[in-house]
Amino acid sequence: MKQIFKLSVGFLMIAMAFTSCNNSKSSKSNSALNSNAAEKVYVAPGEYDEFYAFISGGFSGQLSVYGLPSGRLFKVIPVFSQDPEKAYGYNEETKPMLNTSHGFIPWDDSHHPDISQTGGKLDGRYVYINANNTPRIAKIDLTTFETTEIIEIPNSAGNHSSSFVTENTEYVVAGTRFSVPIPQRDMPIKDYKGNFKGSLSFLKVNPENGEMSIKFQLLMPGFDYDLSHPGRGKSHGWFFFTTYNTEEANSLLEVNASQNDKDFIAAINWKKIEEYVNNGGGTKIPSEYAHNLYSDENHTATSTMMHEVLQVKPSDVPGAIFLLPTPKSPHGCDVDPTGEYIVGNGKLSANLTVHSFTKMLNAIENKKFAGEAYGIPILKFEDVLAGVVEQPGLGPLHTEFDGKGNAYTSFFISSEVVKWKLGTWEVLDRKPTFYSIGHLMIPGGNSANPFGKYLLAMNKITKDRYLPTGPEVTQSAQLFDISGDKMELLLDFPTIGEPHYAAGIPANLITANSKKLYKLEDNKHPYAAKSDADTKVTRNGNEVHIQMTMIRSHFSPDNIEGVKVGDKVYFHVTNLEQDYDVPHGIAMIGANTSELLIMPGQTETFVWEPKQVGVWPFYCTDFCSALHQEMQGYVRVSPSSSDIKLSWSLGDDF
Amino acid sequence: MKKSNIIMLLAAIFPLALFIFPLWNITLEAPQYPIPLGMNIHINDFADANPYDIKNINLMNHYVGMKYIPEAIPEFKIFPIGIIVSTIIGLLIAFKGNYKWFLGWFVLMIVLSSAGIYDFYIWEHDYGHNLDPKAIMKFTNPDGSVMGFQPPLFGTKHILNFTAHSYPRLGAFFLGLGIATSLLAFFIGKKSHKKVLNI
């Protein structure tokens, strides 16, 4: 206890010292907001933003799409959480997307979006994003901006050092934050040390369609694996993971996992392990996990349970894994555009540590090891160190790059962004953030080719920055212009959930491929009604299937009789529109589910279990047309004993 | 082959371009259609300017009771035959005939084209005026008569929230070029005929 007290007092004092010294600077730079900042973020009505920013919603479980520099919100893509607005996770088609080995899970914590790459450059095809709580990775298709795949990661817990892609999107990674018994078993928690393991999963990506499959899981020592980034250029073929809790504490980690002077960055030569695996290496271990795929052809998701994964122990592949000592619980693990520098953002360190890939290779070649951890060689700190940014701030979390030789690091405790120079390690500029910045983002910042025009700071706390909204206030992002020598704050804008992490991309890499509608003729949904002639109502026991169409401005059929109390009524509704931006919605009084919001050419299904006799209306929920208010219909519900036959009609053809 | 006959040969061939390029185009502009709706009229088909345009024109027009644009009309059979027959006649004339025949072909084509335009007008008038009595929205002119929605035969016209444009397309220009060329062939043929006489 004494130790905790001492530590926290010491920490507070440091924090205060830094905050106060920053305040003198910050008040100046804050008021010196250039008068033309407004012009720089102004996107005139009808004009487009230059960049897309995909900002994860953190505990919202979703992925938001913003425009930069305007900071305007375009869409919230449902990923790991149900979304009644879009019926995601509510309609029959997308419920399987949220299936796991633990059953249906309506929520998760979405963290680190990363955009697919080809040749080290953003290609704008997919965004991959991880679920932290129940470990999963999702793929979002950037032609439709919809989640089209979710794969569960077995033998993992707190899928945090994820979901970063290699430079040709060969792999997406998933590293466990919480080490756990592998396989899971009933054992005392205090026996953690030496018994728990951390798994780093490498998911192979199919270059044709972006689909993921777990190629192998690396069973690492029981540390916490925090963040990761791929090598690129000269370091392509390697992946780097930061670790903390190398103490392997299982309780009061805030203290017990902060004792080691240095934790590690684990350098993984995945190409070497891939080769080992391709030659038949590794052990197949029974593991249950769900692989969920959504098809744009039948507008339906399927969930498949998988039963085993291939596991590899570090000792199986000597010379593929090394540990780089890195001060004080490093968080972000960031690789510069050339692939030479690996920045370890030691979040409890006063300095920022940068390792050299070239030096690392030399040290490995000369076998200059400081020791080993569970058989994994530990390199000597001095041998791999490229340089140190001295006293840049407090609590470094994440570094991104502008492609012009500069790096930008977020400092959580001192609440600022610091610009520094690669190679000379000198601090060039600093700007306060409001407040407590977590991650930051430069479009293309995790690639060989960053677009160093804007920097987005994502803050955890806003306090007094916006109009108050009761105890819970918005979190926010702040946009900086980084095109000049000094950073310039341009804009604050509120975000959904917790703006945890982001990936940005020039808009022109995406817009041309963005789908306008689904072709009706390609709709392969088993219950699609592609014209009025296809509409029908059928009964199978107490299941009633209504195959309905919607088009401006009516449902077909819109009068249905013969439904009985106790029936399970499936509304399979097809939007017959083939025009851009003409979705229709449908909602049924008393249905214990969400509305449907159906895009042109798409079919979706909701279930209604009528409990009361009567005549019950349904209506279109999306203001579709001048006759939207007329877009409605009735279902007659008769007693369960009734023998009224099913009938359906539209207009006069009763 | 005489120079005038070669020109006549070209004149007879030009209208065949109608089998490749559209004859006419009707485009509808409105604020909520930043990419306007458009229909290309070929001699044998109505075609979307952009995917699904005709379907969406039909959807818009049903509010005011206009009929759906038909999949096929009898003209789609007659027009291609007319073009082929007149081309064959033109070719025969080019090979066998003299300049007087060129003028005959010119007159024939003028008559046929005028008939075509008249037919188009009749169709447009019916399309714009023969409205469903149960139309969702009914509009009247200032004089109290039922408002029609006939697109212009040629030119631009405002119809409610739409601006309708109706203009010939490349196919029509080739047809016109063919007709004009036959007249040119006539004059050149006539001139050289006189020369021959003078000699």
Coordinates of C-alpha atoms in Angstrom, one line a residue, chain A residues 194-615:
Chain A
G194 CA 4.7 -19.1 -16.4
N195 CA 1.4 -20.8 -17.1
F196 CA -0.7 -18.3 -18.9
K197 CA 0.2 -17.6 -22.6
G198 CA -0.3 -14.8 -25.0
S199 CA -1.4 -15.7 -28.5
L200 CA -0.5 -13.6 -31.6
S201 CA -2.7 -14.7 -34.5
F202 CA -1.8 -14.1 -38.1
L203 CA -4.8 -14.1 -40.4
K204 CA -4.2 -14.7 -44.0
V205 CA -6.1 -12.4 -46.3
N206 CA -7.5 -13.7 -49.6
P207 CA -6.3 -11.1 -52.2
E208 CA -9.4 -11.7 -54.3
N209 CA -12.1 -10.8 -51.8
G210 CA -10.3 -9.7 -48.6
E211 CA -11.6 -12.7 -46.7
M212 CA -9.6 -13.8 -43.6
S213 CA -8.6 -17.2 -42.3
I214 CA -6.4 -17.9 -39.3
K215 CA -3.1 -19.1 -40.7
F216 CA -1.3 -19.7 -37.4
Q217 CA -1.3 -18.6 -33.8
L218 CA 2.0 -17.9 -32.1
L219 CA 2.0 -18.9 -28.4
M220 CA 4.1 -16.2 -26.7
P221 CA 5.0 -15.7 -23.0
G222 CA 2.2 -14.5 -20.7
F223 CA 2.7 -10.8 -21.2
D224 CA 0.1 -8.3 -22.3
Y225 CA 0.4 -7.5 -26.0
D226 CA -0.6 -4.0 -26.4
L227 CA -0.3 -2.7 -30.0
S228 CA 1.5 -3.7 -33.1
H229 CA 2.6 -2.5 -36.5
P230 CA 4.0 -4.2 -39.6
G231 CA 7.4 -3.7 -41.0
R232 CA 7.5 -2.1 -44.4
G233 CA 10.0 -1.6 -47.2
K234 CA 13.2 -3.1 -45.8
S235 CA 11.5 -4.5 -42.7
H236 CA 8.6 -6.1 -44.7
G237 CA 8.2 -9.6 -43.4
W238 CA 8.5 -8.6 -39.8
F239 CA 5.8 -7.5 -37.3
F240 CA 6.4 -5.6 -34.1
F241 CA 4.3 -5.9 -31.0
T242 CA 4.6 -3.9 -27.8
T243 CA 4.3 -5.7 -24.5
Y244 CA 3.6 -4.6 -20.9
N245 CA 3.2 -6.6 -17.8
T246 CA 6.3 -8.5 -18.6
E247 CA 6.2 -8.9 -14.8
E248 CA 3.4 -11.3 -15.4
A249 CA 1.3 -9.9 -12.6
N250 CA -2.2 -11.1 -12.2
S251 CA -3.6 -8.4 -9.8
L252 CA -3.3 -4.7 -9.3
L253 CA -1.6 -4.3 -12.6
E254 CA -1.4 -0.5 -12.4
V255 CA 1.4 -1.0 -9.9
N256 CA 2.6 -4.6 -10.3
A257 CA 2.9 -4.3 -14.1
S258 CA 4.8 -1.1 -13.9
Q259 CA 7.8 -2.3 -12.0
N260 CA 10.1 -3.4 -14.8
D261 CA 12.4 -0.7 -16.1
K262 CA 12.0 -2.0 -19.5
D263 CA 9.3 -4.1 -21.2
F264 CA 9.7 -5.5 -24.7
I265 CA 8.8 -4.9 -28.3
A266 CA 8.5 -8.4 -29.8
A267 CA 9.8 -8.6 -33.3
I268 CA 8.3 -11.4 -35.2
N269 CA 9.6 -12.6 -38.6
W270 CA 6.3 -13.8 -39.9
K271 CA 7.7 -14.8 -43.3
K272 CA 9.9 -17.3 -41.5
I273 CA 7.1 -18.7 -39.5
E274 CA 4.9 -18.7 -42.6
E275 CA 7.5 -20.8 -44.4
Y276 CA 7.7 -23.2 -41.4
V277 CA 3.9 -23.5 -41.4
N278 CA 3.8 -24.0 -45.2
N279 CA 6.2 -26.8 -44.8
G280 CA 3.9 -28.6 -42.5
G281 CA 5.0 -27.1 -39.2
G282 CA 2.8 -26.3 -36.2
T283 CA 0.3 -28.2 -34.2
K284 CA -3.5 -28.3 -34.8
I285 CA -5.3 -27.5 -31.6
P286 CA -9.0 -27.9 -31.1
S287 CA -10.5 -24.4 -30.8
E288 CA -14.0 -23.2 -31.3
Y289 CA -14.6 -20.0 -33.2
A290 CA -17.1 -18.4 -35.4
H291 CA -16.4 -17.2 -39.0
N292 CA -19.3 -15.0 -40.2
L293 CA -19.6 -13.9 -43.8
Y294 CA -22.1 -11.5 -45.4
S295 CA -22.9 -11.8 -49.1
D296 CA -24.1 -8.9 -51.2
E297 CA -25.6 -11.5 -53.6
N298 CA -28.2 -12.9 -51.2
H299 CA -27.9 -10.0 -48.7
T300 CA -27.5 -12.6 -46.0
A301 CA -24.9 -13.6 -43.5
T302 CA -23.9 -17.1 -42.6
S303 CA -22.0 -18.1 -39.4
T304 CA -19.8 -21.1 -39.6
M305 CA -18.2 -22.7 -36.5
M306 CA -14.6 -23.6 -36.9
H307 CA -13.0 -26.3 -34.8
E308 CA -9.2 -26.0 -34.8
V309 CA -6.3 -23.7 -35.2
L310 CA -2.7 -24.2 -36.1
Q311 CA -0.4 -23.2 -33.2
V312 CA 3.3 -22.5 -33.3
K313 CA 5.6 -22.2 -30.3
P314 CA 8.5 -19.8 -30.5
S315 CA 11.0 -22.6 -29.8
D316 CA 9.7 -24.4 -33.0
V317 CA 11.1 -21.7 -35.2
P318 CA 14.4 -20.5 -33.9
G319 CA 15.6 -17.2 -35.2
A320 CA 12.1 -15.9 -35.9
I321 CA 11.3 -14.1 -32.7
F322 CA 13.3 -11.6 -30.7
L323 CA 12.6 -9.2 -27.8
L324 CA 13.7 -5.6 -28.0
P325 CA 13.9 -4.0 -24.5
T326 CA 11.8 -0.8 -24.5
P327 CA 11.3 1.4 -21.5
K328 CA 8.2 1.4 -19.4
S329 CA 5.1 -0.3 -20.7
P330 CA 5.2 0.9 -24.3
H331 CA 1.8 1.4 -25.9
G332 CA 2.0 2.3 -29.6
C333 CA 4.5 0.4 -31.7
D334 CA 4.9 2.5 -34.8
V335 CA 7.1 1.9 -37.9
D336 CA 8.2 4.9 -40.0
P337 CA 7.4 5.0 -43.8
T338 CA 10.9 3.7 -44.7
G339 CA 10.6 0.7 -42.4
E340 CA 13.8 1.6 -40.6
Y341 CA 12.6 3.1 -37.3
I342 CA 10.4 1.3 -34.8
V343 CA 9.0 3.8 -32.2
G344 CA 8.2 2.4 -28.8
N345 CA 5.9 4.8 -27.1
G346 CA 6.8 4.0 -23.4
K347 CA 3.7 5.4 -21.8
L348 CA 5.3 5.6 -18.4
S349 CA 8.6 6.8 -19.7
A350 CA 9.9 10.4 -19.8
N351 CA 11.7 9.6 -23.1
L352 CA 10.6 8.3 -26.4
T353 CA 12.6 5.2 -27.6
V354 CA 13.3 4.6 -31.2
H355 CA 14.8 1.3 -32.4
S356 CA 16.7 0.7 -35.6
F357 CA 15.7 -2.2 -37.8
T358 CA 19.2 -2.3 -39.4
K359 CA 20.8 -2.4 -36.0
M360 CA 18.4 -5.1 -34.9
L361 CA 19.4 -7.3 -37.8
N362 CA 23.1 -6.7 -37.0
A363 CA 22.6 -7.6 -33.4
I364 CA 20.7 -10.7 -34.4
E365 CA 23.5 -11.7 -36.8
N366 CA 26.1 -11.2 -34.2
K367 CA 24.1 -13.0 -31.7
K368 CA 24.5 -10.3 -29.1
F369 CA 21.9 -11.2 -26.7
A370 CA 21.3 -9.9 -23.2
G371 CA 19.5 -13.0 -22.2
E372 CA 16.3 -14.8 -22.9
A373 CA 12.7 -14.9 -21.8
Y374 CA 11.0 -18.4 -22.1
G375 CA 13.6 -19.3 -24.7
I376 CA 13.1 -16.1 -26.8
P377 CA 16.4 -14.2 -27.2
I378 CA 16.4 -10.7 -25.7
L379 CA 18.6 -8.2 -27.7
K380 CA 20.6 -5.6 -25.9
F381 CA 18.9 -2.2 -25.6
E382 CA 22.0 -0.2 -26.7
D383 CA 22.5 -2.5 -29.7
V384 CA 19.1 -1.9 -31.2
L385 CA 18.6 1.7 -30.1
A386 CA 18.5 4.3 -33.0
G387 CA 17.9 7.2 -30.7
V388 CA 15.9 8.8 -28.0
V389 CA 13.7 11.8 -28.1
E390 CA 14.6 13.4 -24.8
Q391 CA 11.9 14.6 -22.5
P392 CA 9.3 15.3 -25.2
G393 CA 6.3 15.1 -22.9
L394 CA 4.5 12.8 -20.5
G395 CA 2.7 9.6 -21.4
P396 CA 3.6 9.0 -25.1
L397 CA 1.0 6.7 -26.7
H398 CA 1.2 6.8 -30.4
T399 CA 3.4 8.1 -33.2
E400 CA 2.4 8.8 -36.8
F401 CA 4.5 10.1 -39.7
D402 CA 4.1 12.7 -42.4
G403 CA 6.4 11.2 -45.0
K404 CA 8.7 14.2 -44.9
G405 CA 10.9 12.9 -42.2
N406 CA 8.9 14.1 -39.2
A407 CA 7.0 12.1 -36.5
Y408 CA 4.1 13.2 -34.4
T409 CA 3.5 11.7 -31.0
S410 CA 0.5 11.9 -28.8
F411 CA 1.1 12.5 -25.1
F412 CA -1.8 11.4 -22.9
I413 CA -0.7 12.8 -19.6
S414 CA 0.7 16.1 -20.8
S415 CA -2.2 16.3 -23.2
E416 CA -0.4 17.4 -26.3
V417 CA 1.0 16.5 -29.7
V418 CA 4.7 16.8 -30.2
K419 CA 6.4 17.0 -33.6
W420 CA 9.9 15.7 -33.8
K421 CA 12.5 14.8 -36.4
L422 CA 13.5 11.3 -37.3
G423 CA 17.2 10.8 -37.2
T424 CA 18.1 13.9 -35.2
W425 CA 15.4 13.2 -32.5
E426 CA 14.9 16.9 -31.9
V427 CA 11.6 18.3 -30.9
L428 CA 10.3 20.7 -33.5
D429 CA 6.9 21.8 -32.2
R430 CA 4.3 21.0 -29.7
K431 CA 0.6 21.8 -29.5
P432 CA -1.9 21.2 -26.6
T433 CA -4.9 19.1 -27.1
F434 CA -8.2 19.4 -25.2
Y435 CA -7.9 17.1 -23.4
S436 CA -6.0 13.9 -22.8
I437 CA -5.2 12.7 -26.4
G438 CA -5.1 9.0 -27.0
H439 CA -4.3 8.0 -30.5
L440 CA -3.7 10.4 -33.5
M441 CA -3.9 9.9 -37.2
I442 CA -2.3 11.2 -40.4
P443 CA -4.0 9.8 -43.5
G444 CA -1.8 7.0 -44.7
G445 CA 0.2 7.2 -41.5
N446 CA 0.5 3.5 -41.3
S447 CA 1.9 3.1 -44.8
A448 CA 5.0 3.8 -46.9
N449 CA 3.2 6.8 -48.3
P450 CA 1.6 9.1 -45.8
F451 CA -0.4 12.1 -46.9
G452 CA 1.1 14.6 -44.4
K453 CA -1.4 17.4 -44.7
Y454 CA -3.6 16.9 -41.7
L455 CA -3.3 15.3 -38.3
L456 CA -6.3 14.2 -36.3
A457 CA -6.0 14.1 -32.5
M458 CA -8.5 11.9 -30.7
N459 CA -9.3 13.0 -27.2
K460 CA -10.7 11.1 -24.3
I461 CA -11.9 14.0 -22.3
T462 CA -13.6 17.3 -23.4
K463 CA -14.8 18.8 -20.1
D464 CA -15.7 22.4 -21.0
R465 CA -15.0 22.3 -24.7
Y466 CA -18.6 22.0 -25.8
L467 CA -22.1 22.9 -24.5
P468 CA -22.7 20.7 -21.5
T469 CA -25.0 17.7 -21.9
G470 CA -25.3 16.5 -18.3
P471 CA -22.7 14.2 -16.8
E472 CA -21.9 12.5 -20.0
V473 CA -20.3 14.9 -22.5
T474 CA -19.1 14.2 -26.0
Q475 CA -15.6 13.0 -26.8
S476 CA -13.9 14.7 -29.6
A477 CA -11.4 14.9 -32.4
Q478 CA -9.2 17.9 -33.2
L479 CA -7.8 18.6 -36.6
F480 CA -4.3 20.1 -37.1
D481 CA -2.8 21.5 -40.3
I482 CA 0.7 20.0 -40.4
S483 CA 1.6 21.2 -43.9
G484 CA 3.8 24.0 -42.4
D485 CA 6.8 24.0 -40.0
K486 CA 4.4 24.5 -37.0
M487 CA 1.2 22.6 -36.4
E488 CA -1.9 24.7 -36.5
L489 CA -5.1 23.8 -34.7
L490 CA -8.0 24.1 -37.2
L491 CA -11.1 22.4 -35.8
D492 CA -12.7 20.6 -32.9
F493 CA -15.5 18.2 -33.7
P494 CA -17.5 15.8 -31.6
T495 CA -17.4 12.1 -32.3
I496 CA -19.5 9.0 -31.6
G497 CA -18.6 6.8 -28.6
E498 CA -14.9 7.0 -27.8
P499 CA -12.9 8.1 -30.9
H500 CA -10.3 5.4 -30.2
Y501 CA -8.3 5.2 -33.3
A502 CA -8.6 6.2 -36.9
A503 CA -7.4 5.5 -40.4
G504 CA -7.6 8.2 -43.1
I505 CA -7.4 8.0 -46.9
P506 CA -7.7 10.4 -49.8
A507 CA -11.3 10.4 -50.9
N508 CA -10.5 9.8 -54.6
L509 CA -9.2 6.3 -53.7
I510 CA -12.7 5.3 -52.6
T511 CA -15.4 7.4 -54.3
A512 CA -15.1 5.9 -57.8
N513 CA -15.8 2.4 -56.4
S514 CA -18.6 3.3 -54.1
K515 CA -21.7 1.4 -55.0
K516 CA -24.9 3.3 -55.7
L517 CA -27.4 0.5 -55.4
Y518 CA -27.8 -3.3 -55.5
K519 CA -28.9 -4.7 -58.9
L520 CA -32.3 -6.2 -58.5
E521 CA -31.6 -8.8 -61.2
D522 CA -28.6 -10.0 -59.1
N523 CA -30.6 -10.4 -55.9
K524 CA -30.3 -14.1 -54.9
H525 CA -32.2 -13.8 -51.6
P526 CA -34.3 -17.0 -51.3
Y527 CA -37.4 -14.9 -50.3
A528 CA -36.8 -12.0 -52.7
A529 CA -39.8 -10.8 -54.6
K530 CA -38.4 -9.0 -57.7
S531 CA -41.8 -7.8 -59.0
D532 CA -45.4 -7.6 -58.0
A533 CA -45.9 -11.0 -59.6
D534 CA -43.5 -12.6 -57.2
T535 CA -45.3 -11.4 -54.1
K536 CA -47.1 -14.0 -52.0
V537 CA -47.9 -15.1 -48.5
T538 CA -47.4 -18.8 -47.5
R539 CA -48.0 -20.7 -44.4
N540 CA -45.9 -23.6 -43.0
G541 CA -47.5 -24.6 -39.7
N542 CA -47.5 -21.5 -37.6
E543 CA -44.8 -19.9 -39.7
V544 CA -46.1 -17.3 -42.1
H545 CA -43.8 -16.0 -44.8
I546 CA -44.8 -12.7 -46.5
Q547 CA -42.8 -11.9 -49.6
M548 CA -43.4 -8.2 -50.1
T549 CA -42.1 -5.5 -52.3
M550 CA -41.7 -1.8 -51.7
I551 CA -41.5 1.0 -54.3
R552 CA -42.5 4.6 -54.3
S553 CA -45.0 4.8 -52.7
H554 CA -46.6 1.5 -51.7
F555 CA -46.0 -1.9 -50.3
S556 CA -47.2 -4.9 -52.3
P557 CA -49.3 -6.6 -50.9
D558 CA -50.5 -4.0 -48.4
N559 CA -53.6 -5.8 -47.1
I560 CA -53.0 -9.3 -45.6
E561 CA -55.5 -11.5 -43.9
G562 CA -55.4 -14.9 -42.4
V563 CA -52.6 -14.3 -39.9
K564 CA -53.4 -15.8 -36.5
V565 CA -52.4 -15.1 -32.9
G566 CA -49.4 -17.4 -32.1
D567 CA -48.1 -17.2 -35.7
K568 CA -44.5 -16.4 -36.4
V569 CA -44.7 -13.9 -39.3
Y570 CA -41.6 -13.3 -41.4
F571 CA -41.7 -10.1 -43.4
H572 CA -39.3 -10.6 -46.3
V573 CA -39.3 -7.2 -47.9
T574 CA -37.6 -6.3 -51.2
N575 CA -36.9 -2.8 -52.2
L576 CA -37.7 -2.7 -56.0
E577 CA -36.1 0.8 -56.5
Q578 CA -33.1 1.0 -58.8
D579 CA -32.3 4.6 -58.1
Y580 CA -29.4 6.1 -56.0
D581 CA -30.4 7.0 -52.5
V582 CA -33.9 5.7 -52.4
P583 CA -34.1 3.4 -49.4
H584 CA -37.4 2.4 -47.9
G585 CA -38.0 1.4 -44.3
I586 CA -40.7 -0.8 -42.7
A587 CA -41.9 -1.1 -39.1
M588 CA -44.8 -3.2 -37.7
I589 CA -46.7 -2.1 -34.6
G590 CA -45.8 -4.4 -31.7
A591 CA -42.9 -6.2 -33.4
N592 CA -40.3 -7.0 -30.8
T593 CA -37.5 -6.0 -33.0
S594 CA -36.1 -3.0 -35.0
E595 CA -37.3 -1.5 -38.2
L596 CA -35.8 -2.6 -41.5
L597 CA -34.0 0.0 -43.6
I598 CA -33.7 -1.6 -47.1
M599 CA -31.4 -0.3 -49.9
P600 CA -32.5 -0.4 -53.5
G601 CA -32.4 -3.9 -54.8
Q602 CA -32.0 -5.5 -51.4
T603 CA -34.1 -7.9 -49.4
E604 CA -34.3 -7.9 -45.6
T605 CA -36.4 -9.8 -43.1
F606 CA -38.0 -9.1 -39.7
V607 CA -40.1 -11.4 -37.5
W608 CA -43.4 -10.4 -35.9
E609 CA -45.2 -12.6 -33.5
P610 CA -48.7 -11.0 -33.1
K611 CA -50.1 -11.5 -29.7
Q612 CA -53.4 -9.7 -30.0
V613 CA -56.4 -10.1 -32.3
G614 CA -57.0 -7.0 -34.4
V615 CA -56.0 -5.2 -37.5

